[in-house]
Each structure stands twice: as C-alpha cells, then as structure tokens.
Short mmCIF file of C-alpha atoms in Angstrom, two decimals:
data_model
loop_
_atom_site.label_atom_id
_atom_site.label_comp_id
_atom_site.label_asym_id
_atom_site.label_seq_id
_atom_site.Cartn_x
_atom_site.Cartn_y
_atom_site.Cartn_z
CA UNK K 1 0.00 0.00 0.00
CA UNK K 2 2.85 2.38 0.79
CA UNK K 3 4.42 1.74 -2.61
CA UNK K 4 1.09 2.46 -4.30
CA UNK K 5 0.69 5.81 -2.53
CA UNK K 6 4.27 6.84 -3.28
CA UNK K 7 4.38 5.87 -6.93
CA UNK K 8 0.92 6.46 -8.39
CA UNK K 9 1.08 10.28 -8.58
CA UNK K 10 4.37 10.20 -10.48
CA UNK K 11 3.08 7.51 -12.82
CA UNK K 12 -0.10 9.44 -13.52
CA UNK K 13 1.80 12.66 -14.19
CA UNK K 14 4.13 10.90 -16.60
CA UNK K 15 1.20 9.49 -18.56
CA UNK K 16 -0.03 12.96 -19.53
CA UNK K 17 3.31 14.77 -19.66
CA UNK K 18 3.61 14.22 -23.43
CA UNK K 19 0.10 13.63 -24.77
CA UNK K 20 1.28 13.19 -28.35
CA UNK K 21 3.80 10.47 -27.48
CA UNK K 22 2.35 6.99 -27.38
CA UNK K 23 4.94 5.39 -25.14
CA UNK K 24 4.43 8.01 -22.44
CA UNK K 25 0.96 6.58 -21.87
CA UNK K 26 2.32 3.05 -21.69
CA UNK K 27 5.26 3.61 -19.35
CA UNK K 28 3.23 4.02 -16.11
CA UNK K 29 2.06 0.44 -16.66
CA UNK K 30 5.49 -0.69 -15.50
CA UNK K 31 4.65 0.68 -12.07
CA UNK K 32 1.08 -0.57 -12.07
CA UNK K 33 2.17 -4.06 -13.12
CA UNK K 34 4.54 -4.19 -10.16
CA UNK K 35 1.53 -3.43 -7.96
CA UNK K 36 -0.81 -5.80 -9.81
CA UNK K 37 -3.21 -2.98 -10.68
CA UNK K 38 -4.36 -4.21 -14.08
CA UNK K 39 -7.55 -2.14 -14.05
CA UNK K 40 -5.49 1.07 -13.80
CA UNK K 41 -3.01 0.06 -16.48
CA UNK K 42 -5.46 -1.14 -19.13
CA UNK K 43 -6.95 2.23 -20.19
CA UNK K 44 -3.49 3.82 -20.28
CA UNK K 45 -2.23 1.01 -22.46
CA UNK K 46 -5.19 1.33 -24.82
CA UNK K 47 -4.58 5.07 -25.09
CA UNK K 48 -0.96 4.34 -26.00
CA UNK K 49 -2.15 2.10 -28.83
CA UNK K 50 -4.53 4.80 -30.11
CA UNK K 51 -1.81 7.44 -30.16
CA UNK K 52 0.76 5.07 -31.63
CA UNK K 53 -1.44 4.09 -34.54
CA UNK K 54 -2.57 7.67 -35.15
CA UNK K 55 1.10 8.63 -35.34
CA UNK K 56 1.58 5.91 -37.95
CA UNK K 57 -1.42 7.11 -39.96
CA UNK K 58 -0.25 10.72 -39.93
CA UNK K 59 3.27 9.75 -41.00
CA UNK K 60 1.83 7.62 -43.77
CA UNK K 61 0.09 10.66 -45.29
CA UNK K 62 -3.39 9.14 -45.01
CA UNK K 63 -6.15 11.69 -44.32
CA UNK K 64 -7.31 11.97 -40.73
CA UNK K 65 -9.88 14.19 -39.04
CA UNK K 66 -9.53 16.42 -36.01
CA UNK K 67 -9.96 14.42 -32.82
CA UNK K 68 -9.59 11.10 -34.63
CA UNK K 69 -8.25 8.11 -32.76
CA UNK K 70 -6.74 5.02 -34.27
CA UNK K 71 -9.71 2.95 -33.13
CA UNK K 72 -12.06 5.25 -35.06
CA UNK K 73 -9.91 5.19 -38.21
CA UNK K 74 -8.82 1.57 -38.59
CA UNK K 75 -10.40 -1.69 -37.40
CA UNK K 76 -9.03 -3.29 -34.25
CA UNK K 77 -7.66 -6.26 -36.16
CA UNK K 78 -5.53 -3.83 -38.19
CA UNK K 79 -4.65 -1.57 -35.28
CA UNK K 80 -3.08 -4.26 -33.14
CA UNK K 81 -0.50 -5.10 -35.79
CA UNK K 82 1.45 -1.95 -35.08
CA UNK K 83 2.39 -1.65 -31.42
CA UNK K 84 3.32 -5.17 -30.42
CA UNK K 85 4.83 -4.10 -27.13
CA UNK K 86 1.71 -2.68 -25.52
CA UNK K 87 -0.53 -5.30 -27.14
CA UNK K 88 1.55 -8.02 -25.51
CA UNK K 89 0.78 -6.36 -22.17
CA UNK K 90 -2.93 -6.29 -23.07
CA UNK K 91 -2.75 -10.04 -23.65
CA UNK K 92 -1.19 -10.61 -20.25
CA UNK K 93 -3.84 -8.51 -18.50
CA UNK K 94 -6.66 -10.45 -20.17
CA UNK K 95 -5.22 -13.69 -18.78
CA UNK K 96 -5.03 -12.17 -15.28
CA UNK K 97 -8.77 -11.50 -15.49
CA UNK K 98 -9.60 -14.99 -16.80
CA UNK K 99 -10.74 -13.59 -20.14
CA UNK K 100 -9.22 -16.36 -22.21
CA UNK K 101 -11.56 -16.03 -25.20
CA UNK K 102 -10.70 -12.34 -25.61
CA UNK K 103 -7.01 -13.19 -25.20
CA UNK K 104 -7.26 -15.83 -27.92
CA UNK K 105 -8.98 -13.35 -30.24
CA UNK K 106 -6.35 -10.69 -29.61
CA UNK K 107 -3.56 -13.20 -30.17
CA UNK K 108 -5.21 -14.40 -33.39
CA UNK K 109 -5.49 -10.86 -34.75
CA UNK K 110 -1.90 -9.97 -33.98
CA UNK K 111 -0.32 -13.23 -35.07
CA UNK K 112 -2.37 -13.11 -38.27
CA UNK K 113 -0.37 -10.10 -39.41
CA UNK K 114 2.04 -10.57 -42.27
CA UNK K 115 5.34 -10.99 -40.45
CA UNK K 116 7.48 -8.79 -42.67
CA UNK K 117 9.99 -7.83 -40.00
CA UNK K 118 12.03 -9.35 -37.22
CA UNK K 119 10.09 -7.14 -34.81
CA UNK K 120 6.77 -8.78 -35.74
CA UNK K 121 8.34 -12.24 -35.57
CA UNK K 122 9.53 -11.48 -32.05
CA UNK K 123 6.20 -10.22 -30.77
CA UNK K 124 4.30 -13.06 -32.38
CA UNK K 125 6.57 -15.64 -30.74
CA UNK K 126 6.16 -14.03 -27.31
CA UNK K 127 2.38 -13.86 -27.60
CA UNK K 128 2.03 -17.39 -28.94
CA UNK K 129 4.23 -18.74 -26.15
CA UNK K 130 1.99 -17.10 -23.58
CA UNK K 131 -1.10 -18.50 -25.30
CA UNK K 132 0.33 -22.02 -24.89
CA UNK K 133 1.27 -21.62 -21.23
CA UNK K 134 -1.42 -19.45 -19.61
CA UNK K 135 -4.61 -21.45 -20.46
CA UNK K 136 -2.87 -24.79 -19.75
CA UNK K 137 -4.80 -26.32 -22.67
CA UNK K 138 -1.95 -28.62 -23.51
CA UNK K 139 -3.84 -30.77 -26.02
CA UNK K 140 -4.90 -27.82 -28.17
CA UNK K 141 -3.20 -27.42 -31.52
CA UNK K 142 -1.69 -23.96 -31.62
CA UNK K 143 -0.80 -21.50 -34.35
CA UNK K 144 2.68 -22.34 -35.71
CA UNK K 145 5.43 -20.10 -34.38
CA UNK K 146 7.12 -17.95 -37.06
CA UNK K 147 10.85 -18.47 -37.41
CA UNK K 148 12.97 -15.55 -36.27
CA UNK K 149 15.56 -14.84 -38.95
CA UNK K 150 18.06 -12.44 -37.49
CA UNK K 151 21.74 -12.97 -38.31
CA UNK K 152 22.61 -9.95 -36.20
CA UNK K 153 21.03 -11.64 -33.20
CA UNK K 154 23.63 -14.39 -33.21
CA UNK K 155 26.74 -12.33 -33.85
CA UNK K 156 26.15 -9.00 -32.12
CA UNK K 157 23.89 -9.74 -29.17
CA UNK K 158 25.75 -7.29 -26.94
CA UNK K 159 25.15 -4.41 -29.38
CA UNK K 160 21.60 -4.95 -30.53
CA UNK K 161 18.41 -4.32 -28.59
CA UNK K 162 16.61 -6.31 -31.28
CA UNK K 163 18.91 -9.23 -30.59
CA UNK K 164 18.04 -9.13 -26.90
CA UNK K 165 14.33 -9.49 -27.61
CA UNK K 166 14.82 -11.98 -30.43
CA UNK K 167 16.66 -14.40 -28.17
CA UNK K 168 14.04 -13.82 -25.46
CA UNK K 169 11.34 -14.79 -27.95
CA UNK K 170 13.25 -17.88 -29.07
CA UNK K 171 13.59 -18.97 -25.44
CA UNK K 172 9.89 -18.32 -24.76
CA UNK K 173 8.95 -20.55 -27.69
CA UNK K 174 11.17 -23.42 -26.52
CA UNK K 175 9.98 -23.15 -22.92
CA UNK K 176 6.29 -23.13 -23.89
CA UNK K 177 6.58 -25.96 -26.39
CA UNK K 178 8.85 -27.92 -24.06
CA UNK K 179 6.32 -27.74 -21.23
CA UNK K 180 3.52 -28.66 -23.62
CA UNK K 181 5.47 -31.70 -24.81
CA UNK K 182 6.02 -32.80 -21.20
CA UNK K 183 2.30 -32.55 -20.48
CA UNK K 184 1.64 -34.63 -23.62
CA UNK K 185 4.25 -37.20 -22.59
CA UNK K 186 6.22 -36.50 -25.76
CA UNK K 187 9.74 -37.02 -24.43
CA UNK K 188 11.74 -36.55 -27.63
CA UNK K 189 9.93 -33.28 -28.41
CA UNK K 190 10.39 -32.04 -24.84
CA UNK K 191 14.11 -32.84 -24.90
CA UNK K 192 14.51 -31.12 -28.27
CA UNK K 193 13.16 -27.85 -26.89
CA UNK K 194 15.08 -28.25 -23.65
CA UNK K 195 18.34 -28.68 -25.60
CA UNK K 196 17.80 -25.42 -27.48
CA UNK K 197 17.75 -23.39 -24.27
CA UNK K 198 21.34 -24.17 -23.13
CA UNK K 199 22.43 -23.40 -26.70
CA UNK K 200 20.85 -19.95 -26.43
CA UNK K 201 22.43 -19.54 -23.00
CA UNK K 202 25.87 -20.42 -24.33
CA UNK K 203 25.59 -17.91 -27.16
CA UNK K 204 24.44 -15.18 -24.78
CA UNK K 205 27.27 -15.91 -22.38
CA UNK K 206 29.82 -15.79 -25.20
CA UNK K 207 28.57 -12.29 -26.03
CA UNK K 208 28.90 -11.14 -22.43
CA UNK K 209 25.14 -11.29 -21.69
CA UNK K 210 25.57 -13.16 -18.40
CA UNK K 211 22.14 -12.37 -16.93
CA UNK K 212 20.42 -13.40 -20.12
CA UNK K 213 22.41 -16.63 -20.19
CA UNK K 214 21.28 -17.43 -16.64
CA UNK K 215 17.67 -16.77 -17.61
CA UNK K 216 17.85 -19.22 -20.53
CA UNK K 217 19.59 -21.86 -18.40
CA UNK K 218 16.82 -21.40 -15.81
CA UNK K 219 14.19 -22.18 -18.45
CA UNK K 220 16.05 -25.36 -19.42
CA UNK K 221 15.87 -26.42 -15.77
CA UNK K 222 12.12 -25.79 -15.81
CA UNK K 223 11.53 -28.16 -18.73
CA UNK K 224 13.89 -30.71 -17.17
CA UNK K 225 12.18 -30.49 -13.78
CA UNK K 226 8.72 -30.88 -15.26
CA UNK K 227 9.86 -33.90 -17.26
CA UNK K 228 11.53 -35.49 -14.23
CA UNK K 229 8.40 -35.14 -12.13
CA UNK K 230 5.55 -35.74 -14.58
CA UNK K 231 7.07 -38.23 -17.02
CA UNK K 232 9.83 -40.03 -15.12
CA UNK K 233 8.19 -39.83 -11.71
CA UNK K 234 11.52 -38.85 -10.13
CA UNK K 235 10.55 -36.37 -7.43
CA UNK K 236 14.12 -35.96 -6.16
CA UNK K 237 15.52 -34.83 -9.50
CA UNK K 238 12.39 -32.76 -10.13
CA UNK K 239 12.97 -30.84 -6.90
CA UNK K 240 16.67 -30.40 -7.63
CA UNK K 241 16.06 -28.91 -11.07
CA UNK K 242 13.21 -26.63 -10.00
CA UNK K 243 14.90 -25.48 -6.80
CA UNK K 244 17.88 -24.47 -8.91
CA UNK K 245 15.53 -22.65 -11.30
CA UNK K 246 13.91 -20.73 -8.44
CA UNK K 247 17.36 -19.90 -7.07
CA UNK K 248 18.19 -18.25 -10.39
CA UNK K 249 14.85 -16.42 -10.33
CA UNK K 250 15.83 -14.93 -6.97
CA UNK K 251 19.39 -14.16 -8.07
CA UNK K 252 18.64 -12.18 -11.23
CA UNK K 253 17.16 -8.69 -11.14
CA UNK K 254 13.43 -8.58 -10.27
CA UNK K 255 11.27 -8.80 -13.39
CA UNK K 256 7.94 -7.78 -11.86
CA UNK K 257 7.66 -4.51 -13.78
CA UNK K 258 5.95 -6.13 -16.76
CA UNK K 259 4.52 -9.45 -17.95
CA UNK K 260 6.27 -12.41 -16.38
CA UNK K 261 9.65 -13.27 -17.75
CA UNK K 262 9.86 -16.09 -18.60
CA UNK K 263 6.28 -16.65 -19.71
CA UNK K 264 5.84 -19.14 -16.85
CA UNK K 265 7.51 -18.09 -13.59
CA UNK K 266 9.75 -20.87 -12.20
CA UNK K 267 8.27 -20.57 -8.71
CA UNK K 268 4.73 -20.93 -10.02
CA UNK K 269 5.67 -24.06 -11.96
CA UNK K 270 7.49 -25.46 -8.92
CA UNK K 271 4.51 -24.79 -6.65
CA UNK K 272 2.12 -26.50 -9.06
CA UNK K 273 4.34 -29.57 -9.36
CA UNK K 274 4.87 -29.76 -5.61
CA UNK K 275 1.11 -30.17 -5.30
CA UNK K 276 0.67 -32.50 -8.27
CA UNK K 277 3.63 -34.80 -7.72
CA UNK K 278 4.48 -34.64 -4.01
CA UNK K 279 1.32 -33.28 -2.36
CA UNK K 280 3.72 -31.00 -0.48
CA UNK K 281 1.29 -28.22 0.38
CA UNK K 282 3.50 -26.50 2.96
CA UNK K 283 6.41 -25.89 0.61
CA UNK K 284 4.04 -25.06 -2.24
CA UNK K 285 2.34 -22.38 -0.14
CA UNK K 286 5.69 -20.71 0.55
CA UNK K 287 6.71 -20.88 -3.10
CA UNK K 288 3.46 -19.36 -4.38
CA UNK K 289 3.62 -16.60 -1.77
CA UNK K 290 7.19 -15.83 -2.79
CA UNK K 291 6.20 -15.60 -6.44
CA UNK K 292 3.39 -13.18 -5.57
CA UNK K 293 5.92 -10.93 -3.86
CA UNK K 294 7.49 -10.52 -7.28
CA UNK K 295 4.40 -10.71 -9.50
CA UNK K 296 1.61 -9.13 -7.47
CA UNK K 297 -1.91 -10.39 -8.16
CA UNK K 298 -0.78 -12.96 -10.73
CA UNK K 299 -3.97 -15.00 -10.97
CA UNK K 300 -2.52 -18.51 -11.33
CA UNK K 301 -0.22 -17.96 -8.35
CA UNK K 302 -3.13 -16.70 -6.24
CA UNK K 303 -5.08 -19.80 -7.26
CA UNK K 304 -2.09 -22.03 -6.49
CA UNK K 305 -1.72 -20.39 -3.08
CA UNK K 306 -5.39 -21.07 -2.31
CA UNK K 307 -5.08 -24.70 -3.34
CA UNK K 308 -1.96 -25.19 -1.23
CA UNK K 309 -3.62 -23.64 1.82
CA UNK K 310 -6.71 -25.77 1.30
CA UNK K 311 -4.61 -28.94 0.99
CA UNK K 312 -2.84 -28.09 4.25
CA UNK K 313 -6.17 -27.64 6.03
CA UNK K 314 -5.66 -23.90 6.47
CA UNK K 315 -9.25 -23.15 5.56
CA UNK K 316 -9.40 -19.54 6.79
CA UNK K 317 -6.36 -18.60 4.74
CA UNK K 318 -7.65 -20.56 1.74
CA UNK K 319 -10.98 -18.71 1.85
CA UNK K 320 -9.10 -15.40 1.76
CA UNK K 321 -6.99 -16.53 -1.20
CA UNK K 322 -9.91 -18.01 -3.10
CA UNK K 323 -11.84 -14.76 -2.52
CA UNK K 324 -8.85 -12.83 -3.83
CA UNK K 325 -8.83 -15.03 -6.92
CA UNK K 326 -12.56 -14.50 -7.52
CA UNK K 327 -12.06 -10.74 -7.31
CA UNK K 328 -9.36 -10.95 -9.98
CA UNK K 329 -11.58 -13.15 -12.15
CA UNK K 330 -14.80 -11.24 -11.55
CA UNK K 331 -15.32 -10.89 -15.32
CA UNK K 332 -13.78 -14.22 -16.33
CA UNK K 333 -15.14 -16.38 -19.14
CA UNK K 334 -18.26 -18.21 -17.87
CA UNK K 335 -17.02 -21.62 -18.99
CA UNK K 336 -13.83 -21.59 -16.89
CA UNK K 337 -13.92 -24.16 -14.03
CA UNK K 338 -11.65 -22.30 -11.62
CA UNK K 339 -14.23 -19.79 -10.26
CA UNK K 340 -16.64 -22.64 -9.49
CA UNK K 341 -13.86 -24.40 -7.58
CA UNK K 342 -13.27 -21.24 -5.55
CA UNK K 343 -16.96 -20.60 -4.85
CA UNK K 344 -17.56 -24.22 -3.82
CA UNK K 345 -14.67 -24.12 -1.34
CA UNK K 346 -15.80 -20.83 0.17
CA UNK K 347 -19.38 -22.10 0.49
CA UNK K 348 -18.16 -25.24 2.29
CA UNK K 349 -15.96 -23.35 4.74
#
C-alpha cells in the first residue's frame, strides 16, 4: 500500500506529460504491473495504442480528421498489428482476469499479421508462447510459431536491442513448447526444446550477456524439472532442477515490472508440481507466496496459493486466497472451471 501511494502520482503525471507520445501513456504500466493494478493500467495502455497508430497514420500521409483516434480510423484487427509491445501487455492482462476467449482473439489478430519484419516475428513468438502456457490447454493445436531470422542476433547480441528481444522470444517458444510436450508425454519433443535453451544460454554468455544466459539456463531447468516429475516420476531430480531454477529467479534482477519473464515463472511451476507430484502443500504455499511478492496479483499464483492452503487444512487462509482469486476473475469467461472451484470451497468453509 505504501508503494502504491508513493508511486501512483508520479506515474499518472508521466502518462499525460507528453500527450502526443504513445509510449508516455504506456510507461506508467510498468509501475502498475509491479503493484498488480491491471484495471489502472489497461486504459493507459489502450490510449498508447490509439496514439501510436494515429502517429503511424499521420506519418503515412493518409487523411485523418480532427480528434480522430486510431480505433475510429482503422479496425481493431488492423490496429493491433502496429504496437506489439503494448498489445503483448494487453494479452497478459486479459489472462489475469480470466478472459481467455478475448485473449485468444487478440492473439489471433496480432499473429495473423504478415510478419514482414524481425520485430513482428519477435512479438508473435512471445504472444504465442503465452497462449500455450497461460490457459494450460496442452492438447490444443496452436498456431505455428514464425521463425525468427536475425543474423545480427547471433553475432552481435551485446550491441543490438533487437537481438536481446529476439533471443528472449526464441527462449519463450522453446519453454512453452517444451512444457507442452512434457504434459503430452512426448519425451523426444520435450528434450529437443530443452536442448535449445542451453544453446541460447551459451551464445548469450559468449557475447557477455551473463544475466540473459542465466535466464535461458533457468528455463532449461524448468523443462527438465517438469519432465523429471511428470514423465519419469523422479521427485528428487524434479525438486533439484526446480529449486535451482527458483534460485536463479531470486538471483537475477526482479522482473515484476511487466509481464512475467519467462512466460511461466519458475516458482509458479514449482509450486504447481509440488502439489501435483508430491502433495507438499506446505512448501508449495511458501513458493506461491514468494512468487506473488514478485508478480503481485498474478492469478494462477493466487489460485495455487489457495489450493496449497486448502490442501494443508488452512481453511481460513484458503478462503481469503480463493476470494482474492474470484475478485481478480470477476469478469472471467463463464465456462472456466476455476471460479466454481473457488466458490464451492468458500461455500463449504
């Protein structure tokens, strides 16, 4: 609460300091994401998209009218092709509210764009990776990931901002598809994607990107840990891999000022597998709580915390966490089973 009081005025002032600059509207979202205030961030992010696309239209020489916004000039499914950065944040916020159908539609629009640049390839990979991981619909056939063709990304990673995001997107794809393969019991596919992550880590380390290398190695540990626990049934090696992954998550700089990086937080995955494989509710509760310290109000971690507390018989705490989850998912898709689970538990306790 103290952080919210201290930071909100500055964030709000920044948003209107340069009303003709799209990114000025978006930047306060970095603060609001850290606080888990999606409802405050969303309208700012949408305004950023309007201004961004209007800037593009004006530069293109197309006629516009006074007071026009991008949403009134071009259809949404055209608008979202332009500013992939803020649209990726929109996607994340929809998942935090349980609005999976809207997220799928947004992802479809954006990934349907003709990928005529490395930038679009990057954003499409990041969004598609999140669409695999967030709904946990592992059996669903997903849109193919576009290949990222960027020679500069391999040779000059330490000089190129584009290279930084390209390798992030490559890692996101391999993590998402690796976890999906584990859930499908497709060992060779899972190991293929796992093997690509150390390769990315080695390249990053060779270019002096030590933190990035650690992040990619962490994601390899996540796929390995999931495979050890869910496919091999080896709880000891599962815990070793995922504990090491969470150690790296704690060691690198906090990433809570935007959508989760990687697309699935290591602690959240570890907490879920502690419940599924070991029924270790006490450790899982601590892990979920720790993840929420970094990613405030992340819905799946709030849900995981509630489940861990319920499994440990801590009904009062579980009711609080399930109520928190229902507040986040107040406008969730009606066909999602999670709100019913929460309401049933609260009604019984």
